[in-house]
GROMACS .gro file of N, CA and C in nm:
model
  384
    1MET      N    1   1.191   1.676  -3.757
    1MET     CA    2   1.100   1.707  -3.685
    1MET      C    3   1.109   1.740  -3.563
    2THR      N    4   0.967   1.794  -3.470
    2THR     CA    5   0.927   1.851  -3.383
    2THR      C    6   0.921   1.822  -3.241
    3ALA      N    7   0.986   1.814  -3.136
    3ALA     CA    8   0.995   1.720  -3.012
    3ALA      C    9   0.893   1.670  -2.991
    4PHE      N   10   0.748   1.708  -3.000
    4PHE     CA   11   0.612   1.636  -3.020
    4PHE      C   12   0.588   1.583  -3.129
    5LYS      N   13   0.623   1.554  -3.186
    5LYS     CA   14   0.589   1.447  -3.309
    5LYS      C   15   0.705   1.305  -3.208
    6LYS      N   16   0.838   1.357  -3.176
    6LYS     CA   17   0.915   1.244  -3.160
    6LYS      C   18   0.859   1.212  -3.039
    7LEU      N   19   0.835   1.237  -2.955
    7LEU     CA   20   0.759   1.200  -2.823
    7LEU      C   21   0.589   1.145  -2.898
    8PHE      N   22   0.545   1.171  -2.965
    8PHE     CA   23   0.408   1.132  -3.032
    8PHE      C   24   0.459   1.009  -3.055
    9ILE      N   25   0.576   0.973  -3.115
    9ILE     CA   26   0.554   0.840  -3.209
    9ILE      C   27   0.609   0.797  -3.102
   10GLY      N   28   0.740   0.840  -3.040
   10GLY     CA   29   0.806   0.735  -2.944
   10GLY      C   30   0.708   0.650  -2.813
   11SER      N   31   0.670   0.732  -2.829
   11SER     CA   32   0.524   0.649  -2.720
   11SER      C   33   0.403   0.565  -2.771
   12LEU      N   34   0.399   0.601  -2.900
   12LEU     CA   35   0.323   0.510  -2.951
   12LEU      C   36   0.293   0.382  -2.962
   13PRO      N   37   0.395   0.275  -2.927
   13PRO     CA   38   0.367   0.143  -2.929
   13PRO      C   39   0.365   0.092  -2.778
   14PHE      N   40   0.405   0.215  -2.652
   14PHE     CA   41   0.353   0.207  -2.539
   14PHE      C   42   0.222   0.218  -2.474
   15SER      N   43   0.121   0.320  -2.565
   15SER     CA   44   0.038   0.301  -2.513
   15SER      C   45  -0.090   0.222  -2.563
   16PHE      N   46  -0.093   0.133  -2.646
   16PHE     CA   47  -0.193   0.056  -2.672
   16PHE      C   48  -0.199  -0.068  -2.565
   17HIS      N   49  -0.157  -0.055  -2.450
   17HIS     CA   50  -0.193  -0.096  -2.319
   17HIS      C   51  -0.285  -0.043  -2.229
   18LEU      N   52  -0.289   0.056  -2.273
   18LEU     CA   53  -0.422   0.133  -2.253
   18LEU      C   54  -0.538   0.133  -2.292
   19LEU      N   55  -0.486   0.055  -2.455
   19LEU     CA   56  -0.713   0.050  -2.484
   19LEU      C   57  -0.759  -0.090  -2.465
   20SER      N   58  -0.608  -0.191  -2.384
   20SER     CA   59  -0.680  -0.331  -2.365
   20SER      C   60  -0.809  -0.358  -2.256
   21THR      N   61  -0.858  -0.475  -2.288
   21THR     CA   62  -0.978  -0.480  -2.165
   21THR      C   63  -0.933  -0.596  -2.136
   22ALA      N   64  -0.978  -0.613  -2.020
   22ALA     CA   65  -0.980  -0.741  -1.951
   22ALA      C   66  -1.028  -0.908  -2.035
   23VAL      N   67  -0.997  -0.985  -2.007
   23VAL     CA   68  -1.026  -1.080  -2.079
   23VAL      C   69  -1.069  -1.191  -1.996
   24TYR      N   70  -1.122  -1.258  -1.990
   24TYR     CA   71  -1.132  -1.369  -1.851
   24TYR      C   72  -1.197  -1.481  -1.932
   25ALA      N   73  -1.046  -1.572  -1.960
   25ALA     CA   74  -1.054  -1.688  -2.032
   25ALA      C   75  -1.047  -1.803  -1.905
   26GLN      N   76  -1.080  -1.925  -2.011
   26GLN     CA   77  -1.116  -2.051  -1.887
   26GLN      C   78  -0.999  -2.073  -1.868
   27GLY      N   79  -0.971  -2.153  -1.788
   27GLY     CA   80  -0.852  -2.208  -1.727
   27GLY      C   81  -0.856  -2.324  -1.817
   28VAL      N   82  -0.723  -2.436  -1.823
   28VAL     CA   83  -0.693  -2.523  -1.931
   28VAL      C   84  -0.675  -2.628  -1.850
   29PRO      N   85  -0.700  -2.721  -1.774
   29PRO     CA   86  -0.658  -2.816  -1.728
   29PRO      C   87  -0.573  -2.878  -1.759
   30LEU      N   88  -0.419  -2.889  -1.735
   30LEU     CA   89  -0.329  -2.936  -1.760
   30LEU      C   90  -0.271  -3.074  -1.661
   31ASN      N   91  -0.307  -3.221  -1.656
   31ASN     CA   92  -0.268  -3.301  -1.554
   31ASN      C   93  -0.167  -3.368  -1.658
   32ILE      N   94  -0.016  -3.318  -1.655
   32ILE     CA   95   0.134  -3.345  -1.683
   32ILE      C   96   0.174  -3.426  -1.606
   33PRO      N   97   0.197  -3.560  -1.557
   33PRO     CA   98   0.199  -3.617  -1.457
   33PRO      C   99   0.362  -3.623  -1.444
   34ALA      N  100   0.431  -3.590  -1.321
   34ALA     CA  101   0.620  -3.561  -1.319
   34ALA      C  102   0.681  -3.725  -1.356
   35PRO      N  103   0.800  -3.725  -1.395
   35PRO     CA  104   0.872  -3.819  -1.444
   35PRO      C  105   0.913  -3.910  -1.255
   36PRO      N  106   0.891  -4.028  -1.301
   36PRO     CA  107   0.928  -4.144  -1.198
   36PRO      C  108   1.003  -4.116  -1.109
   37ASN      N  109   1.143  -4.072  -1.190
   37ASN     CA  110   1.277  -4.081  -1.020
   37ASN      C  111   1.298  -3.951  -1.037
   38LEU      N  112   1.161  -3.853  -1.049
   38LEU     CA  113   1.189  -3.728  -0.992
   38LEU      C  114   1.169  -3.685  -0.826
   39ARG      N  115   1.308  -3.630  -0.774
   39ARG     CA  116   1.257  -3.651  -0.642
   39ARG      C  117   1.214  -3.514  -0.579
   40VAL      N  118   1.306  -3.411  -0.672
   40VAL     CA  119   1.248  -3.256  -0.623
   40VAL      C  120   1.126  -3.254  -0.720
   41THR      N  121   0.986  -3.232  -0.614
   41THR     CA  122   0.871  -3.137  -0.697
   41THR      C  123   0.844  -3.059  -0.656
   42ASP      N  124   0.963  -2.917  -0.623
   42ASP     CA  125   0.936  -2.800  -0.556
   42ASP      C  126   1.014  -2.753  -0.561
   43LEU      N  127   1.012  -2.644  -0.636
   43LEU     CA  128   1.151  -2.572  -0.706
   43LEU      C  129   1.167  -2.461  -0.577
   44GLY      N  130   1.091  -2.432  -0.499
   44GLY     CA  131   1.118  -2.389  -0.319
   44GLY      C  132   1.217  -2.471  -0.293
   45ARG      N  133   1.164  -2.561  -0.236
   45ARG     CA  134   1.228  -2.679  -0.177
   45ARG      C  135   1.377  -2.694  -0.239
   46LEU      N  136   1.377  -2.665  -0.384
   46LEU     CA  137   1.545  -2.692  -0.420
   46LEU      C  138   1.644  -2.585  -0.362
   47ILE      N  139   1.632  -2.496  -0.396
   47ILE     CA  140   1.645  -2.346  -0.402
   47ILE      C  141   1.668  -2.339  -0.226
   48SER      N  142   1.546  -2.363  -0.138
   48SER     CA  143   1.611  -2.355  -0.012
   48SER      C  144   1.687  -2.449   0.079
   49GLY      N  145   1.681  -2.566   0.011
   49GLY     CA  146   1.818  -2.665   0.058
   49GLY      C  147   1.922  -2.650  -0.016
   50ALA      N  148   1.950  -2.585  -0.119
   50ALA     CA  149   2.088  -2.543  -0.204
   50ALA      C  150   2.132  -2.396  -0.109
   51ILE      N  151   2.081  -2.335  -0.052
   51ILE     CA  152   2.114  -2.233   0.025
   51ILE      C  153   2.132  -2.309   0.153
   52GLY      N  154   2.053  -2.346   0.219
   52GLY     CA  155   2.122  -2.451   0.364
   52GLY      C  156   2.228  -2.501   0.320
   53ALA      N  157   2.237  -2.576   0.203
   53ALA     CA  158   2.405  -2.659   0.157
   53ALA      C  159   2.503  -2.579   0.166
   54ILE      N  160   2.494  -2.444   0.105
   54ILE     CA  161   2.576  -2.354   0.063
   54ILE      C  162   2.629  -2.275   0.228
   55LEU      N  163   2.533  -2.270   0.306
   55LEU     CA  164   2.556  -2.240   0.448
   55LEU      C  165   2.642  -2.314   0.521
   56VAL      N  166   2.580  -2.420   0.568
   56VAL     CA  167   2.633  -2.528   0.635
   56VAL      C  168   2.825  -2.567   0.577
   57VAL      N  169   2.849  -2.549   0.414
   57VAL     CA  170   2.970  -2.581   0.388
   57VAL      C  171   3.033  -2.444   0.405
   58ALA      N  172   2.967  -2.312   0.387
   58ALA     CA  173   3.071  -2.191   0.430
   58ALA      C  174   3.109  -2.188   0.605
   59THR      N  175   2.989  -2.206   0.654
   59THR     CA  176   3.029  -2.278   0.809
   59THR      C  177   3.160  -2.327   0.850
   60LEU      N  178   3.125  -2.441   0.808
   60LEU     CA  179   3.200  -2.563   0.814
   60LEU      C  180   3.366  -2.484   0.772
   61ALA      N  181   3.365  -2.437   0.662
   61ALA     CA  182   3.532  -2.381   0.586
   61ALA      C  183   3.543  -2.266   0.708
   62ALA      N  184   3.436  -2.154   0.707
   62ALA     CA  185   3.522  -2.043   0.832
   62ALA      C  186   3.596  -2.142   0.940
   63PHE      N  187   3.501  -2.217   1.038
   63PHE     CA  188   3.564  -2.262   1.118
   63PHE      C  189   3.732  -2.391   1.075
   64ILE      N  190   3.702  -2.437   0.991
   64ILE     CA  191   3.826  -2.529   0.937
   64ILE      C  192   3.924  -2.387   0.906
   65TYR      N  193   3.928  -2.300   0.852
   65TYR     CA  194   3.978  -2.152   0.837
   65TYR      C  195   4.060  -2.080   1.002
   66LEU      N  196   3.932  -2.148   1.070
   66LEU     CA  197   3.968  -2.081   1.224
   66LEU      C  198   4.039  -2.170   1.280
   67LEU      N  199   4.064  -2.307   1.272
   67LEU     CA  200   4.130  -2.382   1.354
   67LEU      C  201   4.283  -2.431   1.248
   68LEU      N  202   4.264  -2.303   1.137
   68LEU     CA  203   4.427  -2.375   1.071
   68LEU      C  204   4.509  -2.229   1.132
   69GLY      N  205   4.440  -2.122   1.169
   69GLY     CA  206   4.524  -1.977   1.173
   69GLY      C  207   4.574  -2.031   1.337
   70GLY      N  208   4.448  -2.081   1.367
   70GLY     CA  209   4.525  -2.133   1.539
   70GLY      C  210   4.607  -2.228   1.526
   71PHE      N  211   4.638  -2.321   1.495
   71PHE     CA  212   4.801  -2.404   1.410
   71PHE      C  213   4.877  -2.315   1.398
   72GLN      N  214   4.864  -2.209   1.291
   72GLN     CA  215   4.938  -2.171   1.236
   72GLN      C  216   5.026  -2.036   1.355
   73TRP      N  217   4.933  -1.983   1.424
   73TRP     CA  218   4.998  -1.920   1.517
   73TRP      C  219   5.081  -2.030   1.627
   74ILE      N  220   4.967  -2.145   1.646
   74ILE     CA  221   5.096  -2.195   1.795
   74ILE      C  222   5.247  -2.270   1.694
   75THR      N  223   5.220  -2.308   1.552
   75THR     CA  224   5.351  -2.314   1.488
   75THR      C  225   5.453  -2.253   1.423
   76SER      N  226   5.398  -2.076   1.516
   76SER     CA  227   5.539  -1.987   1.410
   76SER      C  228   5.602  -1.934   1.508
   77GLY      N  229   5.627  -2.017   1.607
   77GLY     CA  230   5.737  -2.045   1.712
   77GLY      C  231   5.807  -1.888   1.761
   78GLY      N  232   5.697  -1.798   1.796
   78GLY     CA  233   5.748  -1.677   1.828
   78GLY      C  234   5.775  -1.553   1.733
   79ASP      N  235   5.791  -1.673   1.530
   79ASP     CA  236   5.823  -1.534   1.486
   79ASP      C  237   5.695  -1.408   1.460
   80LYS      N  238   5.743  -1.323   1.424
   80LYS     CA  239   5.598  -1.197   1.449
   80LYS      C  240   5.543  -1.212   1.319
   81ALA      N  241   5.625  -1.254   1.209
   81ALA     CA  242   5.570  -1.236   1.086
   81ALA      C  243   5.428  -1.421   1.095
   82GLY      N  244   5.485  -1.446   1.147
   82GLY     CA  245   5.447  -1.610   1.162
   82GLY      C  246   5.299  -1.562   1.240
   83VAL      N  247   5.306  -1.486   1.372
   83VAL     CA  248   5.171  -1.460   1.454
   83VAL      C  249   5.095  -1.358   1.371
   84GLU      N  250   5.162  -1.296   1.319
   84GLU     CA  251   5.056  -1.163   1.226
   84GLU      C  252   4.944  -1.239   1.089
   85ALA      N  253   4.987  -1.307   1.030
   85ALA     CA  254   4.971  -1.404   0.929
   85ALA      C  255   4.846  -1.515   0.994
   86ALA      N  256   4.895  -1.556   1.128
   86ALA     CA  257   4.788  -1.622   1.190
   86ALA      C  258   4.700  -1.534   1.246
   87GLN      N  259   4.701  -1.453   1.280
   87GLN     CA  260   4.604  -1.336   1.315
   87GLN      C  261   4.497  -1.324   1.244
   88LYS      N  262   4.581  -1.235   1.096
   88LYS     CA  263   4.491  -1.227   0.981
   88LYS      C  264   4.348  -1.333   0.965
   89ARG      N  265   4.432  -1.474   0.963
   89ARG     CA  266   4.378  -1.576   0.916
   89ARG      C  267   4.277  -1.595   1.003
   90ILE      N  268   4.284  -1.570   1.136
   90ILE     CA  269   4.167  -1.577   1.246
   90ILE      C  270   4.060  -1.505   1.239
   91GLN      N  271   4.167  -1.329   1.190
   91GLN     CA  272   4.038  -1.271   1.152
   91GLN      C  273   3.943  -1.290   1.053
   92ALA      N  274   3.996  -1.300   0.968
   92ALA     CA  275   3.933  -1.320   0.890
   92ALA      C  276   3.815  -1.468   0.854
   93ALA      N  277   3.830  -1.574   0.899
   93ALA     CA  278   3.721  -1.669   0.959
   93ALA      C  279   3.648  -1.614   1.015
   94ILE      N  280   3.665  -1.504   1.136
   94ILE     CA  281   3.587  -1.474   1.233
   94ILE      C  282   3.475  -1.386   1.122
   95ILE      N  283   3.549  -1.305   1.047
   95ILE     CA  284   3.461  -1.229   0.970
   95ILE      C  285   3.388  -1.329   0.879
   96GLY      N  286   3.411  -1.374   0.820
   96GLY     CA  287   3.339  -1.474   0.778
   96GLY      C  288   3.209  -1.572   0.855
   97LEU      N  289   3.261  -1.584   0.966
   97LEU     CA  290   3.145  -1.667   1.046
   97LEU      C  291   2.998  -1.518   1.025
   98PHE      N  292   3.067  -1.408   1.033
   98PHE     CA  293   2.957  -1.309   1.132
   98PHE      C  294   2.873  -1.258   0.934
   99VAL      N  295   2.973  -1.295   0.839
   99VAL     CA  296   2.911  -1.290   0.721
   99VAL      C  297   2.815  -1.365   0.718
  100VAL      N  298   2.857  -1.573   0.708
  100VAL     CA  299   2.725  -1.651   0.735
  100VAL      C  300   2.622  -1.662   0.784
  101PHE      N  301   2.670  -1.586   0.925
  101PHE     CA  302   2.566  -1.544   1.011
  101PHE      C  303   2.473  -1.484   0.985
  102ALA      N  304   2.521  -1.352   0.916
  102ALA     CA  305   2.406  -1.238   0.873
  102ALA      C  306   2.335  -1.248   0.760
  103ALA      N  307   2.428  -1.364   0.649
  103ALA     CA  308   2.298  -1.394   0.595
  103ALA      C  309   2.208  -1.528   0.620
  104TRP      N  310   2.200  -1.618   0.725
  104TRP     CA  311   2.106  -1.668   0.776
  104TRP      C  312   2.040  -1.588   0.801
  105ALA      N  313   2.084  -1.492   0.933
  105ALA     CA  314   1.979  -1.396   0.955
  105ALA      C  315   1.863  -1.328   0.861
  106ILE      N  316   1.950  -1.233   0.768
  106ILE     CA  317   1.872  -1.205   0.654
  106ILE      C  318   1.741  -1.305   0.567
  107MET      N  319   1.834  -1.381   0.539
  107MET     CA  320   1.741  -1.519   0.430
  107MET      C  321   1.606  -1.469   0.557
  108ILE      N  322   1.666  -1.582   0.726
  108ILE     CA  323   1.539  -1.539   0.760
  108ILE      C  324   1.434  -1.439   0.790
  109LEU      N  325   1.464  -1.377   0.811
  109LEU     CA  326   1.403  -1.233   0.805
  109LEU      C  327   1.331  -1.196   0.647
  110VAL      N  328   1.333  -1.240   0.537
  110VAL     CA  329   1.310  -1.234   0.405
  110VAL      C  330   1.180  -1.336   0.415
  111GLY      N  331   1.202  -1.455   0.459
  111GLY     CA  332   1.070  -1.529   0.476
  111GLY      C  333   0.968  -1.527   0.573
  112ARG      N  334   1.019  -1.485   0.704
  112ARG     CA  335   0.928  -1.427   0.714
  112ARG      C  336   0.870  -1.310   0.664
  113PHE      N  337   0.892  -1.209   0.642
  113PHE     CA  338   0.876  -1.080   0.583
  113PHE      C  339   0.767  -1.106   0.446
  114PHE      N  340   0.797  -1.207   0.412
  114PHE     CA  341   0.701  -1.289   0.264
  114PHE      C  342   0.630  -1.395   0.286
  115GLY      N  343   0.590  -1.409   0.459
  115GLY     CA  344   0.488  -1.512   0.512
  115GLY      C  345   0.552  -1.670   0.457
  116ILE      N  346   0.709  -1.728   0.445
  116ILE     CA  347   0.697  -1.830   0.405
  116ILE      C  348   0.777  -1.919   0.575
  117GLN      N  349   0.701  -1.974   0.621
  117GLN     CA  350   0.733  -2.043   0.689
  117GLN      C  351   0.856  -2.135   0.735
  118ASN      N  352   0.980  -2.148   0.815
  118ASN     CA  353   1.075  -2.205   0.840
  118ASN      C  354   1.170  -2.273   0.660
  119ILE      N  355   1.207  -2.160   0.644
  119ILE     CA  356   1.245  -2.095   0.486
  119ILE      C  357   1.359  -2.216   0.514
  120PHE      N  358   1.470  -2.232   0.605
  120PHE     CA  359   1.554  -2.325   0.521
  120PHE      C  360   1.541  -2.502   0.585
  121ASN      N  361   1.420  -2.486   0.641
  121ASN     CA  362   1.439  -2.635   0.747
  121ASN      C  363   1.540  -2.663   0.816
  122LEU      N  364   1.580  -2.540   0.856
  122LEU     CA  365   1.697  -2.569   0.938
  122LEU      C  366   1.648  -2.567   1.098
  123VAL      N  367   1.721  -2.658   1.180
  123VAL     CA  368   1.666  -2.669   1.283
  123VAL      C  369   1.800  -2.595   1.443
  124ILE      N  370   1.696  -2.541   1.480
  124ILE     CA  371   1.835  -2.455   1.625
  124ILE      C  372   1.829  -2.532   1.752
  125PRO      N  373   1.972  -2.613   1.757
  125PRO     CA  374   1.908  -2.703   1.843
  125PRO      C  375   1.888  -2.600   1.983
  126SER      N  376   1.767  -2.655   2.146
  126SER     CA  377   1.810  -2.526   2.221
  126SER      C  378   1.826  -2.614   2.350
  127GLY      N  379   1.865  -2.570   2.439
  127GLY     CA  380   1.859  -2.685   2.580
  127GLY      C  381   1.753  -2.676   2.631
  128VAL      N  382   1.593  -2.675   2.591
  128VAL     CA  383   1.504  -2.777   2.623
  128VAL      C  384   1.461  -2.901   2.579
   0.00000   0.00000   0.00000
């Protein structure tokens, strides 16, 4: 089989979309009621709430890890290995906080890029 025949036979199933024409069908109204005990009716709100909860839990975990590192440093009693382990724990907690903040900032930027207002429904407290 020549290369042309292989190319022709291989592209034949994908070429049928070029022959189709636009079809303007009438929409069918679907009135499906929501279940009575369903609280979340919007998938976007559900995903937004889940991501917001994950960010809050990750931030709390990083702060707890930071506190544990500080406690480990205080209770190391001058032991060099204990102090180094505490420093590594504190460094990991700070990096974790930066990662959580970066994830939050990226999600806000993506939301603004796609025109989504208030993507997480999180309110940043201000001094005013």
